[in-house]
Amino acid sequence: MAENNGEVTIVGAGARLEGNVVSAGSLRIDGQVKGQINADGDVTLSPQSQVEADIRAQNVSVGGKFKGNLIVKGKAHLARGGRIDGNITSKTLVIEEGGVFHGQSIMDGGASGSSSSSSGQAGASQGAAAAAQTEK
């Protein structure tokens, strides 16, 4: 099995992938991906990326357009100009001003995807995303 030595796999801006993407390290997507993404490291979606997938990773940063579900062990980050249409399960969620989030947020200390989350926190980030859009 490959060890994570700081390696980053890059899906270039001109690339279009369909299917399952598995990475033993981190992954940066500049192009288009449709399917499933599993990474032992971090996943970064650049501003020009278009991804329709379910992602499981250590940390995820979304700067482009993402549709699907995120299951993140650590931090899910929605950057300015990024868009998420789907649900996020993570330990930490950061939404920058100008980021758009449509979905449900489940704050799960283990980010295991289990139903042990607090329903009081679910959807709380929808209001935060709306507030971020209205603040200028």
PDB file of C-alpha atoms in Angstrom:
ATOM      1  CA  MET A   1       0.000   0.000   0.000  1.00  0.00           C
ATOM      2  CA  ALA A   2       1.315   3.446  -0.886  1.00  0.00           C
ATOM      3  CA  GLU A   3       2.389   5.763   1.883  1.00  0.00           C
ATOM      4  CA  ASN A   4       1.290   9.387   1.937  1.00  0.00           C
ATOM      5  CA  ASN A   5       4.527  11.338   1.476  1.00  0.00           C
ATOM      6  CA  GLY A   6       2.823  14.650   0.793  1.00  0.00           C
ATOM      7  CA  GLU A   7       1.872  13.483  -2.697  1.00  0.00           C
ATOM      8  CA  VAL A   8      -0.957  15.302  -4.430  1.00  0.00           C
ATOM      9  CA  THR A   9      -2.775  13.785  -7.382  1.00  0.00           C
ATOM     10  CA  ILE A  10      -4.017  16.458  -9.794  1.00  0.00           C
ATOM     11  CA  VAL A  11      -6.962  16.169 -12.164  1.00  0.00           C
ATOM     12  CA  GLY A  12      -6.118  18.886 -14.702  1.00  0.00           C
ATOM     13  CA  ALA A  13      -8.414  21.635 -15.957  1.00  0.00           C
ATOM     14  CA  GLY A  14      -8.946  19.904 -19.308  1.00  0.00           C
ATOM     15  CA  ALA A  15      -9.679  16.484 -17.777  1.00  0.00           C
ATOM     16  CA  ARG A  16     -13.083  14.857 -17.388  1.00  0.00           C
ATOM     17  CA  LEU A  17     -13.340  11.696 -15.276  1.00  0.00           C
ATOM     18  CA  GLU A  18     -16.319   9.433 -14.657  1.00  0.00           C
ATOM     19  CA  GLY A  19     -16.245   6.613 -12.121  1.00  0.00           C
ATOM     20  CA  ASN A  20     -14.453   5.977  -8.843  1.00  0.00           C
ATOM     21  CA  VAL A  21     -11.383   8.002  -7.902  1.00  0.00           C
ATOM     22  CA  VAL A  22      -9.279   6.563  -5.070  1.00  0.00           C
ATOM     23  CA  SER A  23      -6.200   8.338  -3.709  1.00  0.00           C
ATOM     24  CA  ALA A  24      -3.849   7.154  -0.964  1.00  0.00           C
ATOM     25  CA  GLY A  25      -2.747  10.783  -0.543  1.00  0.00           C
ATOM     26  CA  SER A  26      -4.327  14.143  -1.316  1.00  0.00           C
ATOM     27  CA  LEU A  27      -6.217  15.123  -4.443  1.00  0.00           C
ATOM     28  CA  ARG A  28      -6.660  18.433  -6.275  1.00  0.00           C
ATOM     29  CA  ILE A  29      -9.355  18.704  -8.907  1.00  0.00           C
ATOM     30  CA  ASP A  30      -9.169  21.460 -11.519  1.00  0.00           C
ATOM     31  CA  GLY A  31     -11.367  19.698 -14.094  1.00  0.00           C
ATOM     32  CA  GLN A  32     -14.605  17.702 -14.065  1.00  0.00           C
ATOM     33  CA  VAL A  33     -15.333  14.562 -12.053  1.00  0.00           C
ATOM     34  CA  LYS A  34     -18.535  12.536 -11.835  1.00  0.00           C
ATOM     35  CA  GLY A  35     -18.824   9.510  -9.549  1.00  0.00           C
ATOM     36  CA  GLN A  36     -17.186   8.672  -6.211  1.00  0.00           C
ATOM     37  CA  ILE A  37     -14.049  10.157  -4.650  1.00  0.00           C
ATOM     38  CA  ASN A  38     -12.231   8.511  -1.738  1.00  0.00           C
ATOM     39  CA  ALA A  39      -8.992  10.036  -0.460  1.00  0.00           C
ATOM     40  CA  ASP A  40      -6.913   9.211   2.605  1.00  0.00           C
ATOM     41  CA  GLY A  41      -5.652  12.814   2.540  1.00  0.00           C
ATOM     42  CA  ASP A  42      -7.258  16.133   1.635  1.00  0.00           C
ATOM     43  CA  VAL A  43      -9.395  16.944  -1.405  1.00  0.00           C
ATOM     44  CA  THR A  44      -9.260  20.428  -2.945  1.00  0.00           C
ATOM     45  CA  LEU A  45     -11.729  21.545  -5.617  1.00  0.00           C
ATOM     46  CA  SER A  46     -10.290  24.572  -7.424  1.00  0.00           C
ATOM     47  CA  PRO A  47     -12.479  27.503  -8.555  1.00  0.00           C
ATOM     48  CA  GLN A  48     -12.764  26.129 -12.119  1.00  0.00           C
ATOM     49  CA  SER A  49     -13.709  22.585 -10.993  1.00  0.00           C
ATOM     50  CA  GLN A  50     -17.104  20.982 -11.600  1.00  0.00           C
ATOM     51  CA  VAL A  51     -17.694  17.898  -9.497  1.00  0.00           C
ATOM     52  CA  GLU A  52     -20.782  15.709  -9.167  1.00  0.00           C
ATOM     53  CA  ALA A  53     -19.806  13.012  -6.687  1.00  0.00           C
ATOM     54  CA  ASP A  54     -19.830  11.760  -3.143  1.00  0.00           C
ATOM     55  CA  ILE A  55     -16.530  12.573  -1.441  1.00  0.00           C
ATOM     56  CA  ARG A  56     -14.932  10.884   1.580  1.00  0.00           C
ATOM     57  CA  ALA A  57     -11.691  12.486   2.773  1.00  0.00           C
ATOM     58  CA  GLN A  58      -9.714  13.838   5.707  1.00  0.00           C
ATOM     59  CA  ASN A  59     -10.388  17.528   4.825  1.00  0.00           C
ATOM     60  CA  VAL A  60     -12.199  19.052   1.845  1.00  0.00           C
ATOM     61  CA  SER A  61     -11.987  22.562   0.390  1.00  0.00           C
ATOM     62  CA  VAL A  62     -14.529  23.589  -2.265  1.00  0.00           C
ATOM     63  CA  GLY A  63     -13.744  26.574  -4.476  1.00  0.00           C
ATOM     64  CA  GLY A  64     -15.727  25.465  -7.533  1.00  0.00           C
ATOM     65  CA  LYS A  65     -19.096  23.848  -8.185  1.00  0.00           C
ATOM     66  CA  PHE A  66     -19.861  20.696  -6.204  1.00  0.00           C
ATOM     67  CA  LYS A  67     -22.991  18.558  -6.210  1.00  0.00           C
ATOM     68  CA  GLY A  68     -23.169  15.544  -3.927  1.00  0.00           C
ATOM     69  CA  ASN A  69     -22.419  14.578  -0.351  1.00  0.00           C
ATOM     70  CA  LEU A  70     -19.281  15.252   1.665  1.00  0.00           C
ATOM     71  CA  ILE A  71     -18.164  12.976   4.489  1.00  0.00           C
ATOM     72  CA  VAL A  72     -15.143  14.611   6.054  1.00  0.00           C
ATOM     73  CA  LYS A  73     -13.175  13.453   9.100  1.00  0.00           C
ATOM     74  CA  GLY A  74     -11.830  16.944   9.806  1.00  0.00           C
ATOM     75  CA  LYS A  75     -12.683  20.292   8.204  1.00  0.00           C
ATOM     76  CA  ALA A  76     -15.037  21.034   5.307  1.00  0.00           C
ATOM     77  CA  HIS A  77     -14.245  24.452   3.810  1.00  0.00           C
ATOM     78  CA  LEU A  78     -16.424  26.351   1.331  1.00  0.00           C
ATOM     79  CA  ALA A  79     -14.378  29.134  -0.242  1.00  0.00           C
ATOM     80  CA  ARG A  80     -15.575  32.459  -1.640  1.00  0.00           C
ATOM     81  CA  GLY A  81     -17.176  31.784  -5.021  1.00  0.00           C
ATOM     82  CA  GLY A  82     -17.628  28.063  -4.277  1.00  0.00           C
ATOM     83  CA  ARG A  83     -20.972  26.284  -4.341  1.00  0.00           C
ATOM     84  CA  ILE A  84     -22.134  23.108  -2.589  1.00  0.00           C
ATOM     85  CA  ASP A  85     -25.463  21.480  -3.433  1.00  0.00           C
ATOM     86  CA  GLY A  86     -25.674  18.529  -1.062  1.00  0.00           C
ATOM     87  CA  ASN A  87     -25.133  17.406   2.492  1.00  0.00           C
ATOM     88  CA  ILE A  88     -21.992  17.812   4.579  1.00  0.00           C
ATOM     89  CA  THR A  89     -20.963  15.590   7.467  1.00  0.00           C
ATOM     90  CA  SER A  90     -17.843  16.945   9.167  1.00  0.00           C
ATOM     91  CA  LYS A  91     -16.216  17.776  12.456  1.00  0.00           C
ATOM     92  CA  THR A  92     -15.718  21.432  11.440  1.00  0.00           C
ATOM     93  CA  LEU A  93     -17.454  23.521   8.761  1.00  0.00           C
ATOM     94  CA  VAL A  94     -16.170  26.865   7.465  1.00  0.00           C
ATOM     95  CA  ILE A  95     -18.194  28.916   4.961  1.00  0.00           C
ATOM     96  CA  GLU A  96     -16.507  32.026   3.629  1.00  0.00           C
ATOM     97  CA  GLU A  97     -18.476  35.098   2.644  1.00  0.00           C
ATOM     98  CA  GLY A  98     -19.582  34.603  -0.959  1.00  0.00           C
ATOM     99  CA  GLY A  99     -19.787  30.813  -0.674  1.00  0.00           C
ATOM    100  CA  VAL A 100     -23.159  29.213  -1.483  1.00  0.00           C
ATOM    101  CA  PHE A 101     -24.370  26.150   0.433  1.00  0.00           C
ATOM    102  CA  HIS A 102     -27.678  24.418  -0.249  1.00  0.00           C
ATOM    103  CA  GLY A 103     -28.087  21.335   1.886  1.00  0.00           C
ATOM    104  CA  GLN A 104     -27.868  19.979   5.378  1.00  0.00           C
ATOM    105  CA  SER A 105     -24.871  20.162   7.689  1.00  0.00           C
ATOM    106  CA  ILE A 106     -24.287  17.398  10.209  1.00  0.00           C
ATOM    107  CA  MET A 107     -21.627  18.213  12.775  1.00  0.00           C
ATOM    108  CA  ASP A 108     -20.210  14.828  13.703  1.00  0.00           C
ATOM    109  CA  GLY A 109     -17.093  14.541  15.848  1.00  0.00           C
ATOM    110  CA  GLY A 110     -16.117  11.324  14.075  1.00  0.00           C
ATOM    111  CA  ALA A 111     -17.612  12.219  10.674  1.00  0.00           C
ATOM    112  CA  SER A 112     -18.514   8.576  10.287  1.00  0.00           C
ATOM    113  CA  GLY A 113     -21.712   9.191   8.361  1.00  0.00           C
ATOM    114  CA  SER A 114     -23.734   7.624  11.174  1.00  0.00           C
ATOM    115  CA  SER A 115     -26.992   9.005  12.460  1.00  0.00           C
ATOM    116  CA  SER A 116     -25.491  10.015  15.822  1.00  0.00           C
ATOM    117  CA  SER A 117     -25.649  13.717  14.982  1.00  0.00           C
ATOM    118  CA  SER A 118     -27.557  16.441  16.743  1.00  0.00           C
ATOM    119  CA  SER A 119     -30.644  17.531  14.847  1.00  0.00           C
ATOM    120  CA  GLY A 120     -30.370  20.963  16.458  1.00  0.00           C
ATOM    121  CA  GLN A 121     -27.234  21.704  14.455  1.00  0.00           C
ATOM    122  CA  ALA A 122     -28.472  20.232  11.200  1.00  0.00           C
ATOM    123  CA  GLY A 123     -29.335  22.981   8.756  1.00  0.00           C
ATOM    124  CA  ALA A 124     -27.721  25.655  10.914  1.00  0.00           C
ATOM    125  CA  SER A 125     -25.199  26.332   8.194  1.00  0.00           C
ATOM    126  CA  GLN A 126     -27.982  27.088   5.718  1.00  0.00           C
ATOM    127  CA  GLY A 127     -28.690  30.244   7.661  1.00  0.00           C
ATOM    128  CA  ALA A 128     -24.979  31.033   7.865  1.00  0.00           C
ATOM    129  CA  ALA A 129     -24.635  30.655   4.109  1.00  0.00           C
ATOM    130  CA  ALA A 130     -27.644  32.904   3.522  1.00  0.00           C
ATOM    131  CA  ALA A 131     -26.206  35.479   5.915  1.00  0.00           C
ATOM    132  CA  ALA A 132     -22.851  35.299   4.174  1.00  0.00           C
ATOM    133  CA  GLN A 133     -24.545  36.027   0.866  1.00  0.00           C
ATOM    134  CA  THR A 134     -26.389  39.082   2.171  1.00  0.00           C
ATOM    135  CA  GLU A 135     -23.371  40.636   3.921  1.00  0.00           C
ATOM    136  CA  LYS A 136     -21.224  42.777   1.674  1.00  0.00           C
TER     137      LYS A 136
END
